[in-house]
Short mmCIF file of C-alpha atoms and ligand atoms in Angstrom, two decimals:
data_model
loop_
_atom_site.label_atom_id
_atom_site.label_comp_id
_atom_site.label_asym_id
_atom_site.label_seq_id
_atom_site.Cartn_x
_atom_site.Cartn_y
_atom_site.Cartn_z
CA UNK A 28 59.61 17.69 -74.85
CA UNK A 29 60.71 17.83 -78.41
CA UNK A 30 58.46 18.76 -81.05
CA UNK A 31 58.77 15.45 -82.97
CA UNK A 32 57.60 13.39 -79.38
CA UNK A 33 54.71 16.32 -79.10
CA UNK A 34 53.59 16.00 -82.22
CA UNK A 35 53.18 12.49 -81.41
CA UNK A 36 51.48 13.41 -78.24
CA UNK A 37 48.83 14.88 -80.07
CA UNK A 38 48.41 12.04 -82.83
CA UNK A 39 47.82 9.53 -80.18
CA UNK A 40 45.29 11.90 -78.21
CA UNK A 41 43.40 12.91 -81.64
CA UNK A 42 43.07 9.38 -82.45
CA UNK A 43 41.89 8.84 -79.17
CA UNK A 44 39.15 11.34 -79.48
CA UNK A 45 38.07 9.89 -82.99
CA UNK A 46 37.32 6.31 -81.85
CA UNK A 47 35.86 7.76 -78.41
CA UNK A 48 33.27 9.50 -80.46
CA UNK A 49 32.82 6.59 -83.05
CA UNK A 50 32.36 4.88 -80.16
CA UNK A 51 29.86 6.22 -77.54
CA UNK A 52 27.97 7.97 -80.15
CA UNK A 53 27.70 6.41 -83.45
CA UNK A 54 28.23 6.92 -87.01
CA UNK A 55 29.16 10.29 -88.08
CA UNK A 56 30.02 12.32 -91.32
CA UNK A 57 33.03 13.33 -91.54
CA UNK A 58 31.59 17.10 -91.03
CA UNK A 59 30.47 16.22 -88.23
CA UNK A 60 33.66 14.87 -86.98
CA UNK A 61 35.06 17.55 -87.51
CA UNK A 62 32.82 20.34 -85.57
CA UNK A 63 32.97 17.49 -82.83
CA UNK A 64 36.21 16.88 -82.24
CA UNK A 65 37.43 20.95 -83.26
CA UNK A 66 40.60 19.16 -86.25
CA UNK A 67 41.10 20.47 -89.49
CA UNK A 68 39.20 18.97 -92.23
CA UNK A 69 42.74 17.65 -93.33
CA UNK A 70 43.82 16.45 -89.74
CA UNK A 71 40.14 14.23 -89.84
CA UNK A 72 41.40 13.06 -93.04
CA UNK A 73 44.83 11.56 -92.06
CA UNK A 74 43.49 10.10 -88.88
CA UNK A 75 41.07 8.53 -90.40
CA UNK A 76 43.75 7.03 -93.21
CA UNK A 77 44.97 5.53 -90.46
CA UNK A 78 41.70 4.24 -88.74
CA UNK A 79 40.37 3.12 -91.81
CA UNK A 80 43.89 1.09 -93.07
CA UNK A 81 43.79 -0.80 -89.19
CA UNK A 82 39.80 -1.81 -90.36
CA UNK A 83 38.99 0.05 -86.94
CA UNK A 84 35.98 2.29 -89.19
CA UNK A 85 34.82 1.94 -92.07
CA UNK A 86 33.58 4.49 -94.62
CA UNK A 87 30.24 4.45 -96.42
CA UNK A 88 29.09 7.05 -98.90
CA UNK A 89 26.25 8.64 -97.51
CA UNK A 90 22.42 8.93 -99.05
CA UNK A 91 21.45 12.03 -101.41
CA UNK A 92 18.76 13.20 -99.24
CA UNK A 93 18.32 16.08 -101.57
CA UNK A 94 20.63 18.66 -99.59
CA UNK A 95 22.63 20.62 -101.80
CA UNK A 96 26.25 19.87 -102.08
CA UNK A 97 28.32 16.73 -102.09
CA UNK A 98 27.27 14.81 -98.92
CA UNK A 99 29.83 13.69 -96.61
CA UNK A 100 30.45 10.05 -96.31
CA UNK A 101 29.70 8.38 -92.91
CA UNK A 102 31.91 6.82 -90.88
CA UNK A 103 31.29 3.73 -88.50
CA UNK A 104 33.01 2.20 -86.13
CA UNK A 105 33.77 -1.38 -87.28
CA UNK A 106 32.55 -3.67 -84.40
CA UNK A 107 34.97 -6.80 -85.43
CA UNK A 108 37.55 -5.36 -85.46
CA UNK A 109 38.07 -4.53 -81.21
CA UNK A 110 35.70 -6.70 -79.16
CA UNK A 111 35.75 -6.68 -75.21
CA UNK A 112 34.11 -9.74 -72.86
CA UNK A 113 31.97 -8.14 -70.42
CA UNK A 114 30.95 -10.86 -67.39
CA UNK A 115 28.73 -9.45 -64.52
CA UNK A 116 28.72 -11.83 -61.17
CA UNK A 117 25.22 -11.47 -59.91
CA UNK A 118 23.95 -13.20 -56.79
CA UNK A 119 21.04 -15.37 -58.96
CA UNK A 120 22.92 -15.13 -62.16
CA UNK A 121 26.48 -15.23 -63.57
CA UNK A 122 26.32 -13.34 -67.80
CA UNK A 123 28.93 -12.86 -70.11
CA UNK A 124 29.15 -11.13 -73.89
CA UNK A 125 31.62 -10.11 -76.08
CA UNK A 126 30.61 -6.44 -77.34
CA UNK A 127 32.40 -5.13 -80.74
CA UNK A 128 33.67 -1.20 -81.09
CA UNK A 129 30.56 1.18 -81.53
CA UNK A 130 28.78 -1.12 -78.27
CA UNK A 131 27.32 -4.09 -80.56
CA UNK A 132 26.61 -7.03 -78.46
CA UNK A 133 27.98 -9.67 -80.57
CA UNK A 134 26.78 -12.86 -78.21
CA UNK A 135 25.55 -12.78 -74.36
CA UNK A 136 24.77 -15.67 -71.88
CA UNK A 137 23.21 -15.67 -68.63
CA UNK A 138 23.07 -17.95 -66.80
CA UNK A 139 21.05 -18.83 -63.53
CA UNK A 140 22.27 -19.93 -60.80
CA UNK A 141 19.11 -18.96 -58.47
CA UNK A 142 19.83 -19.33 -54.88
CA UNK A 143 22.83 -20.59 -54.98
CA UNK A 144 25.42 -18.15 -54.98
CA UNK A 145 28.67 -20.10 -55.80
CA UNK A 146 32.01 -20.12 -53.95
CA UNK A 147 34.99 -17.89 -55.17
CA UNK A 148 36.44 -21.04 -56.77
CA UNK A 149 33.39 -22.21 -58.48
CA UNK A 150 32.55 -19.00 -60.05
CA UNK A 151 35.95 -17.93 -61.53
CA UNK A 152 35.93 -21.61 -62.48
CA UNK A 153 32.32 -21.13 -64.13
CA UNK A 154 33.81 -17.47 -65.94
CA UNK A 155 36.75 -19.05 -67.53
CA UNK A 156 34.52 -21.22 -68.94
CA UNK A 157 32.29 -18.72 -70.18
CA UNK A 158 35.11 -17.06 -72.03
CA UNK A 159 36.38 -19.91 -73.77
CA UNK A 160 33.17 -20.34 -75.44
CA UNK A 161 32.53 -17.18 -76.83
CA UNK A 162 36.01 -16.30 -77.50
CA UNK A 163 36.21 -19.98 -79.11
CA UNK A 164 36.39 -18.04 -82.72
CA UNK A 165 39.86 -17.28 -83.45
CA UNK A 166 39.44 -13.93 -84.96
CA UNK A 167 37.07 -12.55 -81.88
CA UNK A 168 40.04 -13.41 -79.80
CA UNK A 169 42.49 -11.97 -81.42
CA UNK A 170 40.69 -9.04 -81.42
CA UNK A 171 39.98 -8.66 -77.25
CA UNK A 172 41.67 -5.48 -75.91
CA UNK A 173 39.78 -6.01 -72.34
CA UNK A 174 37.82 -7.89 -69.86
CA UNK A 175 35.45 -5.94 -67.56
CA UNK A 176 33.67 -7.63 -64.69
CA UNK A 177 30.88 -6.19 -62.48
CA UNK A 178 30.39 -7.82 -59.29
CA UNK A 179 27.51 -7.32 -56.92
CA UNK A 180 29.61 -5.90 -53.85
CA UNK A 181 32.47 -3.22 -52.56
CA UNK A 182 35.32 -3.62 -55.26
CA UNK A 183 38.60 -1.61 -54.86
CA UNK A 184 38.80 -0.73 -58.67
CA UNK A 185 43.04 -0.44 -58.71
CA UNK A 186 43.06 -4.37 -58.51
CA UNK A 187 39.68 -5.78 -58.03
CA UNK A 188 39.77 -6.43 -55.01
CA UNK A 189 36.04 -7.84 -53.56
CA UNK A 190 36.18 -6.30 -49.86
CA UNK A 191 32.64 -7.25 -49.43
CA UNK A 192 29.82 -8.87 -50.89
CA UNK A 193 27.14 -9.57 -48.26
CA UNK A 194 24.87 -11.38 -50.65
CA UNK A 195 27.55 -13.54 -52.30
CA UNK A 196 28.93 -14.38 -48.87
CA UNK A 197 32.60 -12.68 -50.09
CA UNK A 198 34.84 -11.22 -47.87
CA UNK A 199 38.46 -9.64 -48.58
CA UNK A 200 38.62 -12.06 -51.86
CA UNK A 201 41.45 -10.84 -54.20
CA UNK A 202 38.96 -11.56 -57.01
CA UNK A 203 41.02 -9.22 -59.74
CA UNK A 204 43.98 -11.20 -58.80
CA UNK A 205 42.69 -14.93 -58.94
CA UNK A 206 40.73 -14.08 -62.21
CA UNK A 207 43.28 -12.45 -64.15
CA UNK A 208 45.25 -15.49 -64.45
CA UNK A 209 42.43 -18.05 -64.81
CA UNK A 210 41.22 -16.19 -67.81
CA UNK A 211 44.70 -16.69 -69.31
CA UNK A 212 44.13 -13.81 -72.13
CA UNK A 213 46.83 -11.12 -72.52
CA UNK A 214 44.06 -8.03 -72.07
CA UNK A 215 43.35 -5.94 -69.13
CA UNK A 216 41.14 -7.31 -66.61
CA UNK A 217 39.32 -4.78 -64.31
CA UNK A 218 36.78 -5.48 -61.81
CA UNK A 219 34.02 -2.85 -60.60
CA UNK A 220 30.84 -2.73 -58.81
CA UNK A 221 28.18 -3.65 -60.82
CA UNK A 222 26.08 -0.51 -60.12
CA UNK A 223 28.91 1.80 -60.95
CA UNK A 224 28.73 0.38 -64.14
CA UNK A 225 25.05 0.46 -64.28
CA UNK A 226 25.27 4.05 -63.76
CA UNK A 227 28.17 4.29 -66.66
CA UNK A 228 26.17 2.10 -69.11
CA UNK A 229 22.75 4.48 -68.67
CA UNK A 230 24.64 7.72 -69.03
CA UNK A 231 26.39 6.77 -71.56
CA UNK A 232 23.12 4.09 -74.05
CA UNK A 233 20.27 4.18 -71.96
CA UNK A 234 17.83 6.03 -69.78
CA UNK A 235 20.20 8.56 -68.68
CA UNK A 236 21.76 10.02 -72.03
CA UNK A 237 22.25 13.54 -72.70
CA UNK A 238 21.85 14.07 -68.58
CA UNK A 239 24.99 14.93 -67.07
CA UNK A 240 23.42 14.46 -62.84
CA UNK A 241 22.14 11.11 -62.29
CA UNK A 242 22.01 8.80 -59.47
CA UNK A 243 21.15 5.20 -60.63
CA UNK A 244 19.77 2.82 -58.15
CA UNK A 245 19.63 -0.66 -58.53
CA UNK A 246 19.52 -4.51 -57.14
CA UNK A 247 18.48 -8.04 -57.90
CA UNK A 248 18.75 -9.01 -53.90
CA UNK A 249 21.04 -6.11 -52.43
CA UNK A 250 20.62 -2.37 -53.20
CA UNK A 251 23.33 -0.82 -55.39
CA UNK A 252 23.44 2.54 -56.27
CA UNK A 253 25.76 4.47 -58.99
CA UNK A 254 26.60 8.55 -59.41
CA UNK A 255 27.27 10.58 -62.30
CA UNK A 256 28.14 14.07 -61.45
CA UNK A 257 29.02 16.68 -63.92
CA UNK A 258 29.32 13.77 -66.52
CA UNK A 259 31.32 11.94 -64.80
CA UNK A 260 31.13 8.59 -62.92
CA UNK A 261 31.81 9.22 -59.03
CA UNK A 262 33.71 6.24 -57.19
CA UNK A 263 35.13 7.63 -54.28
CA UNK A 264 39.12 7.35 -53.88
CA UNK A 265 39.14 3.65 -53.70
CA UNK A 266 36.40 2.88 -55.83
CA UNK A 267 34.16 1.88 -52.72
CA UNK A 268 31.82 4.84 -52.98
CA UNK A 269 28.14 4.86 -54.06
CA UNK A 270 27.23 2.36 -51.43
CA UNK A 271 24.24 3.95 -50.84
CA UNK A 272 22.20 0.51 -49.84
CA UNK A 273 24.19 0.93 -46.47
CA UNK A 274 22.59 4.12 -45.74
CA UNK A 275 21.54 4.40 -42.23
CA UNK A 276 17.45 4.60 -42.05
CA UNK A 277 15.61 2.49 -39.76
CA UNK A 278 17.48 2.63 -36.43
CA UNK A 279 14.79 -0.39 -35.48
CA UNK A 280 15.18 -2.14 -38.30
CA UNK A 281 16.32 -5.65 -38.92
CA UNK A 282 20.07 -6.95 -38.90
CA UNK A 283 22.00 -6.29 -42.51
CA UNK A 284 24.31 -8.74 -44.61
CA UNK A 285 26.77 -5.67 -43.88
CA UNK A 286 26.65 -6.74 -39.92
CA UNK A 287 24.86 -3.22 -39.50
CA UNK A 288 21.12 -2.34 -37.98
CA UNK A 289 18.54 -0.68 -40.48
CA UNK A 290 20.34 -0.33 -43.93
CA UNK A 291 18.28 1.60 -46.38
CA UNK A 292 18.77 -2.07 -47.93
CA UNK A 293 17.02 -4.02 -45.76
CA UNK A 294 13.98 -1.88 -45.71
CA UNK A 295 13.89 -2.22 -50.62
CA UNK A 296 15.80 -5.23 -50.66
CA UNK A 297 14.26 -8.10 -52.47
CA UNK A 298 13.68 -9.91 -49.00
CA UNK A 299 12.24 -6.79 -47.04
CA UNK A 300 9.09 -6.55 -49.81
CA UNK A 301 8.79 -11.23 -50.06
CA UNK A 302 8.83 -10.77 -46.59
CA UNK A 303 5.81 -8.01 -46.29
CA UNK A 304 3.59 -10.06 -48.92
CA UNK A 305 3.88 -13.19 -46.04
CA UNK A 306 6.55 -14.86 -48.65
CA UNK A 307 9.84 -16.31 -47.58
CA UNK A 308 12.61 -13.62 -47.52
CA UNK A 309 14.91 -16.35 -49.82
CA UNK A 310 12.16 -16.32 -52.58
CA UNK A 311 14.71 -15.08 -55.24
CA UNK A 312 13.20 -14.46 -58.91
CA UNK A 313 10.24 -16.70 -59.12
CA UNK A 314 8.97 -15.27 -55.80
CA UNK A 315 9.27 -11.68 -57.00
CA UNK A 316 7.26 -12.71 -60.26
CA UNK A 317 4.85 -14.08 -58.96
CA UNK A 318 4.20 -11.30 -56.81
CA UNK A 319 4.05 -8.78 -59.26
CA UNK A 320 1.64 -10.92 -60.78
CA UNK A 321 -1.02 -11.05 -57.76
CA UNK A 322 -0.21 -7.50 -57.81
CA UNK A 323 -1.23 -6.62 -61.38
CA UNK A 324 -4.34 -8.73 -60.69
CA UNK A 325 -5.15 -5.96 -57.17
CA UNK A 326 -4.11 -8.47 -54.56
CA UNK A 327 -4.49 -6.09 -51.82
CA UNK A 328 -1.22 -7.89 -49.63
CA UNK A 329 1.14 -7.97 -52.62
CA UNK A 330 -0.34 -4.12 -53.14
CA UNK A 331 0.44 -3.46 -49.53
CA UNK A 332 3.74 -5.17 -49.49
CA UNK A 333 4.65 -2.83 -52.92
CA UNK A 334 3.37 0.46 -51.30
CA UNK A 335 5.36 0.10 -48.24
CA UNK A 336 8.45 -0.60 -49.88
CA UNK A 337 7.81 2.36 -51.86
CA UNK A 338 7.23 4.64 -48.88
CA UNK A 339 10.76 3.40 -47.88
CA UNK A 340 12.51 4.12 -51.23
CA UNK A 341 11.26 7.43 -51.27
CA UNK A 342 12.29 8.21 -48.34
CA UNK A 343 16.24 6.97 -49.15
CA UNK A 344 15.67 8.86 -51.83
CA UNK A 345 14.89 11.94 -50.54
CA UNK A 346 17.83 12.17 -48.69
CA UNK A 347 20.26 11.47 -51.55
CA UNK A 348 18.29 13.91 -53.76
CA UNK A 349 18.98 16.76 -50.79
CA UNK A 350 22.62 15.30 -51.09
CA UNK A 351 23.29 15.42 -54.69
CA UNK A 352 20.77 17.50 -56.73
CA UNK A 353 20.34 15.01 -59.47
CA UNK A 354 18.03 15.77 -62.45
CA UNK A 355 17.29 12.19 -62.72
CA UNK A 356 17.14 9.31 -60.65
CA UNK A 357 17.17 5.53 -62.88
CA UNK A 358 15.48 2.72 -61.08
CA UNK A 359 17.09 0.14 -63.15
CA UNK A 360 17.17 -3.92 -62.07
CA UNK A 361 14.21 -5.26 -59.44
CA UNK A 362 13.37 -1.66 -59.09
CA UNK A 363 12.99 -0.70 -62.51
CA UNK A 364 10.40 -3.98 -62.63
CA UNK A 365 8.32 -2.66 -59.02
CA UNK A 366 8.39 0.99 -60.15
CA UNK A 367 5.09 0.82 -61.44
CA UNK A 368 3.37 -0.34 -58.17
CA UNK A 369 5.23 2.13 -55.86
CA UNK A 370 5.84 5.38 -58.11
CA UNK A 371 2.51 6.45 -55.92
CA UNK A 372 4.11 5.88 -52.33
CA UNK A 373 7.66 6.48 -53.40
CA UNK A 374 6.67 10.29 -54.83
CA UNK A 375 4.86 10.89 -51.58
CA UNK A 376 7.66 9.97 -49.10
CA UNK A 377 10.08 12.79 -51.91
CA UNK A 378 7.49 15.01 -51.72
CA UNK A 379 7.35 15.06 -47.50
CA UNK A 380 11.07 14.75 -46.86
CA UNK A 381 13.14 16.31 -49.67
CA UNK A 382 14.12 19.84 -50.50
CA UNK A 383 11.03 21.54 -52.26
CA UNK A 384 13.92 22.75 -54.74
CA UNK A 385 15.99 19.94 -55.41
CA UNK A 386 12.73 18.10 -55.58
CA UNK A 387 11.12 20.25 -58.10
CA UNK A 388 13.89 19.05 -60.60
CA UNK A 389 14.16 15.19 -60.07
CA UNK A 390 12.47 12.89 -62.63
CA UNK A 391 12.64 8.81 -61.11
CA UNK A 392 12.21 6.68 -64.42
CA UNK A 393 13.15 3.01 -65.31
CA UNK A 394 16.31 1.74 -66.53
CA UNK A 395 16.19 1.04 -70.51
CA UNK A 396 18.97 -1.24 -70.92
CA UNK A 397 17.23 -3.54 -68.03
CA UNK A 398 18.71 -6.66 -66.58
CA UNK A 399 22.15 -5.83 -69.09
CA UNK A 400 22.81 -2.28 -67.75
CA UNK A 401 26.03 -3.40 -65.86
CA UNK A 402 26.74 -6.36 -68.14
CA UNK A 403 27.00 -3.37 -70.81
CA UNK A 404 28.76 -1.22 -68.01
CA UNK A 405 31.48 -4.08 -67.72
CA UNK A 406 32.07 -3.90 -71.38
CA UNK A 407 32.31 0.18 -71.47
CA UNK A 408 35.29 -0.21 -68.54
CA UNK A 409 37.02 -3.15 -70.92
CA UNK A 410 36.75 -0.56 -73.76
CA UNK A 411 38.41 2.11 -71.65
CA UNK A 412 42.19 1.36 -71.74
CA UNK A 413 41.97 1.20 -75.26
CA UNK A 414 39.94 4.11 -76.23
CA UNK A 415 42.30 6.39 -74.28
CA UNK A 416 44.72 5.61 -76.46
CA UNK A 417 43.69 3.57 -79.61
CA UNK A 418 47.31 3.74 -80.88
CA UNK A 419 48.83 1.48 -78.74
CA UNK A 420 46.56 -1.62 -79.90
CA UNK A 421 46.69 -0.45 -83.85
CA UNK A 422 50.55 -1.24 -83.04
CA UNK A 423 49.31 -4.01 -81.46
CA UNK A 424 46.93 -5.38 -84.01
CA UNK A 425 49.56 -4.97 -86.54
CA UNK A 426 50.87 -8.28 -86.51
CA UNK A 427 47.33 -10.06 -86.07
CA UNK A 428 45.25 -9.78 -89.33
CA UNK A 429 41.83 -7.63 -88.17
CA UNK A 430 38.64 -9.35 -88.65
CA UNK A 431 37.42 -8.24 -92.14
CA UNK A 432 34.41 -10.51 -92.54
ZN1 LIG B 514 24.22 -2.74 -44.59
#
């Protein structure tokens, strides 16, 4: 390679690590920049002349806070300037938002669509119209560099291609494909399992920052689960792995929307507990809140209902925490809401069947980012083409006049 095209190599990758801090971690000084990303105080400098000419940060002298010396000024990434439209396809809800550069939600919608998962059609039809209306601003637009969709089933992440969603009723739908087009923006689309990106979103603004081995489990109807090992998400080679609601445990059990006998799923799915508190199986939301309700006021069924369930997570869980050794595990979604009424039964079950030393080092705690973990997931894997290399769309954005309001 000649030393003019390395050179340039290593501008583009610099950059790249700039904005990726900026990004994921917030504002920084520009000493701080520089122990992080290991550049010369100069090479910070120029990068940033170039960062800071494309709007992309923005530099703002910092506070006297009565250190000695000059104080560095901080710099922020500027959240108009590169906006991505995150949509996650739920099966009671279909949410969209456009998040800026730095992880700003600028505007999100859900909306419901309780029990009545729509067709392929109707939901790509119900997306596109989604987009239009918060991309409707000309300047938001023009500054998309991605779309990232989460969808509640097995998603081949090379073209988005649904192979399964049980509780959708999707099979083999070339979602990636059909959407792509009926979006009719000139970005990246990329589909992935909405857990994955649960697990992505956590790690990277939630419950599960600064810890490097977590499993995240999660689920409005189904049972989702996404890894994080050694920092990094784990997808398997397709993109299908993680699917730990499939887990073999109740060879008894009832029939799963997989076509297999005694998923871990159907013992914690949303129907599995309706149906132990007498309450039919199809319930959806309302059901589920109004049994946590009877349940906060000690009705002894709903109670029952909750600590059986729990017996059954813990046990899933104790296998996966033999498996994988994490140092946490994130209930995020329906079980994030339940975990107070079956922390008692779920620790049990861990304490009987896993490991006494993998066990020792496992905390179980809620999701914080809640019902938007893979919503904000969706928007981290629209951010990702860019932020490995921001260069390309400064090129890009050259022509287009960057937001400066
Ligand atoms: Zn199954």
């Amino acid at each position: 390679m000649a030393i003019g095209q390395r050179s340039e190599t290593v501008r583009r990758a610099n950059l790249s690590a700039i904005v990726r801090e900026l990004h994921a971690n917030g504002p920084r000084s520009r000493s701080m920049l520089v122990a992080r990303i290991g550049l010369t105080r100069s090479a910070i400098r120029s990068l940033l002349g170039e960062l800071l000419e494309a709007d992309l940060v923005r530099e703002e002298r910092a506070a006297l806070r009565g250190t000695p010396g000059r104080p560095s000024p901080v710099v922020r990434a500027n959240p108009q300037a590169m906006v991505v439209l995150a949509i996650e396809v739920n099966v009671d809800s279909l949410a969209a938002a456009v998040v800026g550069l730095g992880g700003e939600v600028l505007e999100l919608v859900r909306v419901d669509r309780a029990g009545r998962p729509d067709s392929v059609d109707d939901t790509i039809a119900e997306i596109a119209e989604l987009s239009r209306r918060l991309l409707r601003d000309g300047r938001r637009r023009a500054a998309l560099v991605g779309v990232g969709v989460a969808v509640a089933g097995v998603v081949r992440r090379s073209d988005g291609f649904v192979s399964m969603a049980p509780n959708l009723g999707w099979r083999d739908v070339p979602f990636g494909q059909r959407l792509a087009p009926a979006l009719g923006l000139d970005v990246p689309v990329t589909v992935a399992n909405e857990a994955d990106l649960g697990a992505l979103a956590e790690h990277l603004r939630g419950a599960a920052t600064g810890h490097d081995h977590v499993l995240f489990v999660t689920g409005e109807v189904g049972v989702g689960g996404g890894l994080i090992v050694d920092g990094r998400p784990l997808t398997g080679v397709a993109g299908f792995g993680g699917e730990i609601g499939h887990l073999p445990v109740n060879r008894a059990g009832r029939q799963c929307g997989c076509g297999a006998i005694g998923c871990w799923e159907t013992e914690v799915g949303e129907g599995a507990l309706l149906t132990r508190a007498g309450r039919p199986a199809d319930g959806g939301r309302d059901a589920l809140d109004a049994l946590l309700d009877d349940a906060a006021t000690g009705d002894r069924v709903a109670l029952a209902a909750l600590e059986e369930t729990g017996r059954w997570l813990g046990i899933g869980l104790a296998g996966l925490v033999n498996l994988l050794n994490p140092e946490l595990v994130v209930l995020g979604g329906r079980f994030g809401r339940i975990l107070p009424f079956v922390s008692g039964s779920l620790e049990e079950e861990l304490d009987r069947h896993a490991l006494a030393a993998p066990r020792a080092l496992v905390r179980i705690v809620p999701s914080r980012l809640e019902a938007d973990a893979s919503l904000l997931g969706a928007a981290e894997l629209a951010f990702e083409a860019m932020l490995a290399d921001p260069a390309v769309w400064l090129r890009r954005s050259g022509s287009v006049q960057l937001a400066s309001a």
